[in-house]
Coordinates of C-alpha atoms and ligand atoms in Angstrom, one line a residue:
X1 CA 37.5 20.9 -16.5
X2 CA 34.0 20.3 -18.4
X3 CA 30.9 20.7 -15.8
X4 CA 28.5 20.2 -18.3
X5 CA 27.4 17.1 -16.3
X6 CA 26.3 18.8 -13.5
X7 CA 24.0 20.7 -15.3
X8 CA 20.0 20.6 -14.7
X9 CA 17.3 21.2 -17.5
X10 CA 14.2 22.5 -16.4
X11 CA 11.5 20.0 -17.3
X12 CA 10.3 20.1 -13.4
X13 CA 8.9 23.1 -11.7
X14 CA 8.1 21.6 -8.6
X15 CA 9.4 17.9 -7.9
X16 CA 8.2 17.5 -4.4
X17 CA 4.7 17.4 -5.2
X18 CA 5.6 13.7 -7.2
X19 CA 6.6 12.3 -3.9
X20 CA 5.1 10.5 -1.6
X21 CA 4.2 12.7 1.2
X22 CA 2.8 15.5 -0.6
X23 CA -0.6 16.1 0.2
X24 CA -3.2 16.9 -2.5
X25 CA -4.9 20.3 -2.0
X26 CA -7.7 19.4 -3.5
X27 CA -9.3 15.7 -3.7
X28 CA -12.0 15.7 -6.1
X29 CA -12.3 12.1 -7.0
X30 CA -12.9 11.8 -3.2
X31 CA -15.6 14.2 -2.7
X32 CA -18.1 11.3 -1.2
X33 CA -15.4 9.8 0.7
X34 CA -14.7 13.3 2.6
X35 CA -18.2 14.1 3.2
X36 CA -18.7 10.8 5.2
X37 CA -15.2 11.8 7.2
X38 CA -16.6 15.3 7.4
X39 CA -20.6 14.0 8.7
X40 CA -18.4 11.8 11.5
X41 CA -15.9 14.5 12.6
X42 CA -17.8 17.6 12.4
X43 CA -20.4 16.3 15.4
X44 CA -17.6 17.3 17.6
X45 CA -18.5 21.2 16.8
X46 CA -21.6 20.1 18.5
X47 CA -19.6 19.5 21.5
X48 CA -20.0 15.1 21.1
X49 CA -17.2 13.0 20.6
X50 CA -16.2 12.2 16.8
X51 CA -18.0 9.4 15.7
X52 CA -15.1 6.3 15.1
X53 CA -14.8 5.1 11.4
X54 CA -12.7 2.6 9.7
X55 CA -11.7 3.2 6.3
X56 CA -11.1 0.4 4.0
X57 CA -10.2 -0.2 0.4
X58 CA -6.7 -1.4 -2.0
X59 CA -3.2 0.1 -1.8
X60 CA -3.2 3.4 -3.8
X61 CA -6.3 4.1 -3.9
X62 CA -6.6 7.6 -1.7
X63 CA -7.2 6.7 2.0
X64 CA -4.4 8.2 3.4
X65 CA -4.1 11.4 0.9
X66 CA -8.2 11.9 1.8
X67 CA -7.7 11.6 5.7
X68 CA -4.9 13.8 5.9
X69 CA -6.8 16.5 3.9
X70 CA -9.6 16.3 5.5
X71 CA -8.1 16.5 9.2
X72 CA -6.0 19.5 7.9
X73 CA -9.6 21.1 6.9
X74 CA -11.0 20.1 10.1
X75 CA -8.2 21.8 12.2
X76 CA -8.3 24.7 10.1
X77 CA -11.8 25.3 10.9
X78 CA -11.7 23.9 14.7
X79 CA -8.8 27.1 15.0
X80 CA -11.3 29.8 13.7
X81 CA -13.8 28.8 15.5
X82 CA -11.8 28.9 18.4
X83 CA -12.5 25.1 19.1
X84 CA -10.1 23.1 21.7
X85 CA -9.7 20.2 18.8
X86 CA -6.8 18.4 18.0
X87 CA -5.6 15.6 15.8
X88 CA -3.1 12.6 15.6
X89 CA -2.1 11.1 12.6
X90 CA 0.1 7.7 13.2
X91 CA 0.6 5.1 10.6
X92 CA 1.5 1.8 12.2
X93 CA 3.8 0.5 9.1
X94 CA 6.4 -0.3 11.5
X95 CA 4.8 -1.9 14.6
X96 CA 3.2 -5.0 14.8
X97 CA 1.3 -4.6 18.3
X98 CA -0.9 -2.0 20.1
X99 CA 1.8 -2.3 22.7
X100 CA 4.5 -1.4 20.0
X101 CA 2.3 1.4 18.8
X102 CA 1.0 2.9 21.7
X103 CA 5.1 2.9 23.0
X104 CA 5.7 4.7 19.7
X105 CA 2.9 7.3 20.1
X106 CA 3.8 8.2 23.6
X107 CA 7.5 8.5 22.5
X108 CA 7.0 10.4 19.8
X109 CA 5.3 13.3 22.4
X110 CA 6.9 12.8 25.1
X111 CA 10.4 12.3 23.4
X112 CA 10.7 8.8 26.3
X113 CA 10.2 5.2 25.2
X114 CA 7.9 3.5 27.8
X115 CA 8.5 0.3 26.1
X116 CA 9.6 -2.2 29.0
X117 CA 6.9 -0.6 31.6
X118 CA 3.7 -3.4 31.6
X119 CA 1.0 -3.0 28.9
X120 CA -1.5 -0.9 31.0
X121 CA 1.4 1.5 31.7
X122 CA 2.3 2.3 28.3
X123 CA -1.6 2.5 27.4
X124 CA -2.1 4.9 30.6
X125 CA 0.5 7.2 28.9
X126 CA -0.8 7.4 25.9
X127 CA -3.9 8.5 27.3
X128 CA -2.2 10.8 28.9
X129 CA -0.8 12.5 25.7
X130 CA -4.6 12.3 24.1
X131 CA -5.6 14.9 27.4
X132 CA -2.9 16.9 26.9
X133 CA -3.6 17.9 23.8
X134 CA -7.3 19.2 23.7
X135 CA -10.7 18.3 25.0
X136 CA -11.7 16.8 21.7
X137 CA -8.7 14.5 20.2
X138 CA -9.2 12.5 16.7
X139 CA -6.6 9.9 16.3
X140 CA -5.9 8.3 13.1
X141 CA -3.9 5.2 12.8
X142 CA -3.1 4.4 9.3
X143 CA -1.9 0.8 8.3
X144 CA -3.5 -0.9 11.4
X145 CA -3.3 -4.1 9.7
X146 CA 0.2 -4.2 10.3
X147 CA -1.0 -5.2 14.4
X148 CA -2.5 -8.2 13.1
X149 CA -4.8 -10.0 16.3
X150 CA -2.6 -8.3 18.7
X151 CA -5.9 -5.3 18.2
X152 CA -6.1 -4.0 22.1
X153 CA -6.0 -0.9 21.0
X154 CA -8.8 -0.7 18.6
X155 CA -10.9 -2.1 21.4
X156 CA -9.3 0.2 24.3
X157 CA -9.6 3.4 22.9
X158 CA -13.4 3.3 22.0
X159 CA -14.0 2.7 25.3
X160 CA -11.7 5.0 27.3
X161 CA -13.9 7.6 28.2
X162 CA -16.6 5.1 29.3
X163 CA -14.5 3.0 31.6
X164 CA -12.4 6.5 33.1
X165 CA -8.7 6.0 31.1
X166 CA -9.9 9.8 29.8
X167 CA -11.6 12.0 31.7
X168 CA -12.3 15.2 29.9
X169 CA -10.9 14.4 26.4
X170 CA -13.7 12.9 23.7
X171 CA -11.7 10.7 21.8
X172 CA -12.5 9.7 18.3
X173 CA -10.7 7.2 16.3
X174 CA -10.5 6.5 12.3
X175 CA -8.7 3.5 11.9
X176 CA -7.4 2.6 8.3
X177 CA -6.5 -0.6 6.7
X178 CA -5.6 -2.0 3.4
X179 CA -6.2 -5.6 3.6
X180 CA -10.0 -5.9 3.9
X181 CA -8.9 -9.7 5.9
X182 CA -7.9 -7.7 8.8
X183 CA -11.4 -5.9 9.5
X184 CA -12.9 -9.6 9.0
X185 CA -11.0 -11.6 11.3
X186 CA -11.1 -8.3 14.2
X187 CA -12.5 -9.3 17.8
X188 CA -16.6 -9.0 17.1
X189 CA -16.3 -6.9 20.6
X190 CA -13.9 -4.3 18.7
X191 CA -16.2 -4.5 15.8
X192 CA -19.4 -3.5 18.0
X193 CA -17.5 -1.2 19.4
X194 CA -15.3 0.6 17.4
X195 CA -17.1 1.2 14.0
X196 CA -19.6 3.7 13.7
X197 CA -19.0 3.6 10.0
X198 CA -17.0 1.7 7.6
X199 CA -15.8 3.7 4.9
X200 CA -14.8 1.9 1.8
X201 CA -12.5 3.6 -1.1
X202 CA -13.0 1.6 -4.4
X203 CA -10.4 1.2 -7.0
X204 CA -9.9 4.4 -9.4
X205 CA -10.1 3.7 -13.0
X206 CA -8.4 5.4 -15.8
X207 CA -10.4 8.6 -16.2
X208 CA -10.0 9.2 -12.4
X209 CA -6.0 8.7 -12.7
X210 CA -5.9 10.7 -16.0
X211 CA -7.6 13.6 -13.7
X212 CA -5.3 13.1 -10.9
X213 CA -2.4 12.9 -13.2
X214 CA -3.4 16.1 -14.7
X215 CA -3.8 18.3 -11.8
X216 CA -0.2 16.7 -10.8
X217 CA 1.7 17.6 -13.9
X218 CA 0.6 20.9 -13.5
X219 CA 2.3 21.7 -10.5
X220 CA 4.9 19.3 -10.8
X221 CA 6.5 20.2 -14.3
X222 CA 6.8 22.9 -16.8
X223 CA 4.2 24.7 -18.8
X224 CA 4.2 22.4 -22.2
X225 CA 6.4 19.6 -20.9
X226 CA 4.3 16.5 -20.7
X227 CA 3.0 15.3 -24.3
X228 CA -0.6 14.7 -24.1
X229 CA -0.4 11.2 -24.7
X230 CA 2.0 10.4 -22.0
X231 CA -0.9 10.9 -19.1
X232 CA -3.7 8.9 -20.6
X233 CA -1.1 6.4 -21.0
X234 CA 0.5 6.8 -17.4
X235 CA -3.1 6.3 -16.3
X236 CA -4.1 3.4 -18.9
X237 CA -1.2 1.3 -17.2
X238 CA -2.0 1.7 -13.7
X239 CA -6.0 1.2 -13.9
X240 CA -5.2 -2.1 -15.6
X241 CA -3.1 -2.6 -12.2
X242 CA -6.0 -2.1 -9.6
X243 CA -6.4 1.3 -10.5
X244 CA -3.3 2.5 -7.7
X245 CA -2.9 6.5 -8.1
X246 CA 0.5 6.1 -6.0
X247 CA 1.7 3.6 -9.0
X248 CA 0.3 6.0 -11.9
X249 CA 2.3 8.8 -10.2
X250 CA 5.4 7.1 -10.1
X251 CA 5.1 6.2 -13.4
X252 CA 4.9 9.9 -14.3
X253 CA 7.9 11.0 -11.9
X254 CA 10.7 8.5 -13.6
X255 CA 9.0 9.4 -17.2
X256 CA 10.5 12.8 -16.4
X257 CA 14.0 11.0 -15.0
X258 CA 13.8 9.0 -18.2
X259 CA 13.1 12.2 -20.4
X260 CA 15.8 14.2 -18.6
X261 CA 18.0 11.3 -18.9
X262 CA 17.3 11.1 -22.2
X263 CA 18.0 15.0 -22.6
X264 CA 14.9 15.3 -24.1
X265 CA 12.5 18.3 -23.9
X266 CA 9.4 16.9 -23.5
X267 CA 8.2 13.6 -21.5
X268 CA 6.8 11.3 -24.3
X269 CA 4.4 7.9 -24.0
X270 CA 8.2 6.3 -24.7
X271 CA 10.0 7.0 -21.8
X272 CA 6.1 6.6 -19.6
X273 CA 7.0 2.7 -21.2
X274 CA 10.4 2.8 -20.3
X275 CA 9.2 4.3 -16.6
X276 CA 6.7 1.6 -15.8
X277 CA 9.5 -1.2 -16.8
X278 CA 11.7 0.5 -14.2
X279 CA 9.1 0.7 -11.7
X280 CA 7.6 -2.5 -12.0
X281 CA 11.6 -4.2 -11.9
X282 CA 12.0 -2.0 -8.7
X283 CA 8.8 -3.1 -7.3
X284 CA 9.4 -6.3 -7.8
X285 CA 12.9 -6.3 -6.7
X286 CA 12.0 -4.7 -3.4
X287 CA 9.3 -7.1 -2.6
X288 CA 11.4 -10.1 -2.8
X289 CA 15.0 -9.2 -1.6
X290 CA 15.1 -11.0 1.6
X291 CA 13.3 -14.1 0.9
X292 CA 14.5 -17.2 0.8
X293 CA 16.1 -20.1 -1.9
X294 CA 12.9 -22.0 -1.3
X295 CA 10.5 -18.7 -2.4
X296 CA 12.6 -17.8 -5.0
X297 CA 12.6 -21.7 -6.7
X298 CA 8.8 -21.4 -6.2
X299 CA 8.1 -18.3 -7.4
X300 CA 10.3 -19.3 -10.3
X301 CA 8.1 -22.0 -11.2
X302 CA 5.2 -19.7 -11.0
X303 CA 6.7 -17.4 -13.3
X304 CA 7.9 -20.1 -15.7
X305 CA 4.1 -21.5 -16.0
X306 CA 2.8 -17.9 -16.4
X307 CA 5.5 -17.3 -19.4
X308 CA 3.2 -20.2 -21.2
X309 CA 0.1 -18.8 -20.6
X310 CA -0.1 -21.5 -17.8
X311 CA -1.6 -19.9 -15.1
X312 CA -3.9 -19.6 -12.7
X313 CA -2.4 -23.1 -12.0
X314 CA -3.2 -25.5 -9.5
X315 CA -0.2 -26.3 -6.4
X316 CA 0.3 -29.6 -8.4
X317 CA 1.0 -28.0 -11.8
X318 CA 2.9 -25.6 -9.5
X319 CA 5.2 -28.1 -8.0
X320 CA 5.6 -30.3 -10.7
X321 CA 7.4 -27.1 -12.2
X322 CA 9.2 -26.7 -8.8
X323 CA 10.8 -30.0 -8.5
X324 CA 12.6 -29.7 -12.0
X325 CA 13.8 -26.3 -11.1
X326 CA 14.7 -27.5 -8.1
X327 CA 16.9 -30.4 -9.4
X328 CA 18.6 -28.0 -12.1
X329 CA 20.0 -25.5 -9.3
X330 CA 21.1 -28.3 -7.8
X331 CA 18.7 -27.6 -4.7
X332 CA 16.9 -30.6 -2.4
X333 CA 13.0 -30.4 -3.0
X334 CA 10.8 -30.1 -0.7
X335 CA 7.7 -31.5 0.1
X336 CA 4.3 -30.1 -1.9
X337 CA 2.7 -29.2 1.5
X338 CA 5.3 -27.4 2.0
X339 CA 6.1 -25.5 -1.0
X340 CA 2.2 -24.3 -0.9
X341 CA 3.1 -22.6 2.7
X342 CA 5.8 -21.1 0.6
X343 CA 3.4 -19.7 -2.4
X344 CA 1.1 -18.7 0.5
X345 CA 3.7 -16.6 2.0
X346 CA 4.4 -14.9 -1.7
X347 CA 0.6 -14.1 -1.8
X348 CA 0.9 -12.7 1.9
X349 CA 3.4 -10.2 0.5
X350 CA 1.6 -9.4 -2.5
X351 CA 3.7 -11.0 -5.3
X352 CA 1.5 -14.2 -5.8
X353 CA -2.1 -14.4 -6.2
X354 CA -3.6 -17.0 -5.0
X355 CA -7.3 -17.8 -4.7
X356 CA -9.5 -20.8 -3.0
X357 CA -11.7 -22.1 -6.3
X358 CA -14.2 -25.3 -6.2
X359 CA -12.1 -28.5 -8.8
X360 CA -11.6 -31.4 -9.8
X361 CA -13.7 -34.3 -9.7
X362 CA -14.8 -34.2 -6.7
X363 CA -15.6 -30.8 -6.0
X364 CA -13.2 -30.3 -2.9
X365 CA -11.9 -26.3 -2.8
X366 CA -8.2 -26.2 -4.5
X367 CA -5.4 -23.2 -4.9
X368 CA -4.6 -21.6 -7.9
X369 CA -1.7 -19.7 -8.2
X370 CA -1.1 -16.2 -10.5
X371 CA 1.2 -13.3 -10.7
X372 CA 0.5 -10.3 -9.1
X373 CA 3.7 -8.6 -10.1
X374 CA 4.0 -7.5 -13.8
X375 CA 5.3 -10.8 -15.6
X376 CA 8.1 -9.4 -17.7
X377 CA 9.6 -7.5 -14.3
X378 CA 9.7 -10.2 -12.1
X379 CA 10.8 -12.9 -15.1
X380 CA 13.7 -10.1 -15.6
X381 CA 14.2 -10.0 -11.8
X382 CA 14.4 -14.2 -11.8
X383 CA 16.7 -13.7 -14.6
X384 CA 18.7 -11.8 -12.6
X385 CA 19.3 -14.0 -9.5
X386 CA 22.3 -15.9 -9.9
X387 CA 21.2 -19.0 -7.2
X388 CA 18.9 -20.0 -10.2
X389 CA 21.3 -19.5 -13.4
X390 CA 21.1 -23.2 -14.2
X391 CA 17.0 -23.4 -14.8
X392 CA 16.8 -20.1 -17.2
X393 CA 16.5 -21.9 -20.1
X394 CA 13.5 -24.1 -18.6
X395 CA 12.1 -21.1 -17.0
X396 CA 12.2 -19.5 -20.6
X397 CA 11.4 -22.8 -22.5
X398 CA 7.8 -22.6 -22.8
X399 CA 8.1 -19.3 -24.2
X400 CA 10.5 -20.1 -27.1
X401 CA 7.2 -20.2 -30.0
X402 CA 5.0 -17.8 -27.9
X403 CA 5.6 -14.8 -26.8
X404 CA 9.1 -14.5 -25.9
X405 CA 9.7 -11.6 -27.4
X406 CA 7.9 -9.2 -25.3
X407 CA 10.2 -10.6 -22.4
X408 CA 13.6 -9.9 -23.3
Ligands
ADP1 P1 -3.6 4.8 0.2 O1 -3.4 5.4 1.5 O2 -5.0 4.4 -0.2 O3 -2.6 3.7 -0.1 P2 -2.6 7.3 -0.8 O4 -3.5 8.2 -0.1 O5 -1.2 7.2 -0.2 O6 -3.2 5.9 -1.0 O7 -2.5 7.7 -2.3 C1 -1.4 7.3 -3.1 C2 -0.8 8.5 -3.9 O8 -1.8 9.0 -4.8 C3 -0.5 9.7 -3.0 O9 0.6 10.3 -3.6 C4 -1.7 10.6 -3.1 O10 -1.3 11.9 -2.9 C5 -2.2 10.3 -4.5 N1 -3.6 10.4 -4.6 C6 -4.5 9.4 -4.4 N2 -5.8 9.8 -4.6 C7 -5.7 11.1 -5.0 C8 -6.7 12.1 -5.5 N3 -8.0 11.8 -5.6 N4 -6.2 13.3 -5.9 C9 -4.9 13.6 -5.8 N5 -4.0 12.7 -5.4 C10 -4.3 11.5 -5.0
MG2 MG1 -2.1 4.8 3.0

């Protein structure tokens, strides 16, 4: 039997660095960033509590990579210097309250769910867990937005110490959030209390991906593999994207499926085009599986104005598109008011874009809706739901003298 198929070419040296919980050793793009962690952390060598810090800024863009670098500096040193300092590092992506993620801490170190014991409880036993593990304790609570209004937490464990939950641990806290909404519509007593200092990570642009990218391919592939274009160009695609490094380095990870694939040996700027098609289709895929009918037929009308050129469009334009999608896939419309809550809940998850602007005649504030997800991705994922089979060709019909082409 031929086991040619099983074979593996060597165009990657080290493949886990391309995934996502690899942590960069060195951060350079970051430097300012760090130093602002390292001013707020470092007071706890003078024997004070960490100073709390909230860091803010887009999906992508570092946060997460810098924090866990830094604390893994910061324990490093704290050990030599013989320093009773620990640190937590919880990301809240998959609880929605304090309750749910104070439960989740203490079970995660004590191996027992509390979740079913009153709030106060499960908060008394996390404090627990921060005293048992060192008289100075940092804890980090990544995607805190996910927790919504229901903040307790954020307002509890500023104050522990001062109102007796702790006695002889300093607690410090670095909260971090992606949607900049969330620190704005916090309790003003959490605000007051919690943030020392806001720490905000602005989008990278190309020249910072190409240097991330660079260090990356390094590690990740073979001497020689990568062309030279096919970095620049990784990096060119995802700065015109809100600059996200985690989207310019899957680019450059499924270039090198594509190239191996392909049984090429080298990664070319081709298959970096033939990645980003396959990540943006994934992307896309994976942000609306689980909606509904109603989301799909108005995110279908969306994408049908945007294949004219139409957009940012206005909830009318919007619906007006709706209703005759609608009434091809044989569907029952629904009203405007409602279809809007329907596009509002497609910008909540990141797929629509819509923003508040001052128009027409009278001058009230009106919606206009855009694409957030690459256009030829999610008109290929439309394509591909079979609910809406009857409205391709008016999806597509504006395109037919424009610019069609680059769709198919
Ligand atoms: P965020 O938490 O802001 O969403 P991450 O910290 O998860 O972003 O970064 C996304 C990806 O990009 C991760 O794989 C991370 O290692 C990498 N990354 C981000 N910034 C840098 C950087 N300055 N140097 C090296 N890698 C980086
Ligand atoms: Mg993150």
């Amino acid at each position: 039997m031929d086991h040619s198929a099983w074979d593996v070419q060597g165009l990657f040296a080290d493949e886990d660095v391309l995934h996502e919980h690899y942590t960069p050793t060195e951060i350079p793009e970051r430097e300012d960033e760090k130093q602002e962690l390292v001013k707020g952390l470092r007071r706890a060598f003078r024997g004070t509590a960490p100073k709390n810090m909230f860091l803010l800024g887009k999906t992508g863009q570092g946060k997460t990579a810098t924090v866990r670098h830094t604390l893994q500096e910061f324990s490093v040193v704290a050990n030599e210097r013989n320093e009773d300092i620990a640190t937590l590092y919880h990301s809240c992506s998959k609880q929605n309250s304090s309750y749910q993620v104070a439960s989740a801490i203490v079970e995660n170190h004590t191996g027992s769910d509390p979740r079913g014991h009153s709030q106060q409880v499960v908060f008394e036993r996390m404090y627990d867990v921060f005293e048992e593990m060192g008289e100075t304790v940092v804890v980090v609570l990544d995607e805190i937005d996910n927790i919504g209004d229901r903040d307790d937490l954020l307002y509890d464990i500023p104050r522990a110490r001062n109102v007796g939950d702790v006695e002889g641990t300093k607690l410090g806290i670095i909260g971090i959030t992606n949607d900049s909404s969330f620190l704005q519509d916090l309790d003003p007593r959490a605000k007051s209390s919690l943030y020392d200092r806001t720490i905000q990570f602005d989008a990278y642009d190309a020249h910072d991906l190409e240097q991330i990218l660079r260090r990356r391919v390094k590690k990740a592939f073979e001497d020689g593999v990568v062309d030279d274009k096919a970095i620049p160009l990784c990096a060119a695609l995802a700065a015109r994207d809100m600059g996200n490094a985690r989207q310019a380095i899957d680019y450059l990870y499924e270039a090198g499926e594509v190239a191996l694939e392909e049984g090429s040996e080298q990664v070319l700027d081709t298959h970096v085009r033939t990645a980003e098609e396959r990540v943006e289709r994934r992307n896309v895929i994976d942000s609306i599986s689980g909606l509904t009918t109603q989301d799909h037929l108005a995110l279908a009308a969306v994408v049908s104005l945007a294949v004219c050129g139409d957009v940012p469009a206005r909830t009318r334009e919007v619906y007006v598109e709706y209703t005759d999608i609608a009434h091809d896939v044989d569907v029952n419309a629904i009203t405007m008011k409602r279809v809007r809550d329907h596009l509002l809940e497609l910008d909540l998850i990141g797929i629509l874009d819509g923003s508040k602007r001052a128009g027409g005649s009278r001058g009230g504030k009106r919606y206009y809706w855009d694409l957030r997800t690459d256009l030829g991705a999610t008109l290929s994922v439309i394509q591909s739901i079979s609910r809406l089979s009857a409205a391709q060709d008016r999806i597509l019909a504006g395109a037919e003298n424009r610019r069609i082409g680059e769709f198919t």
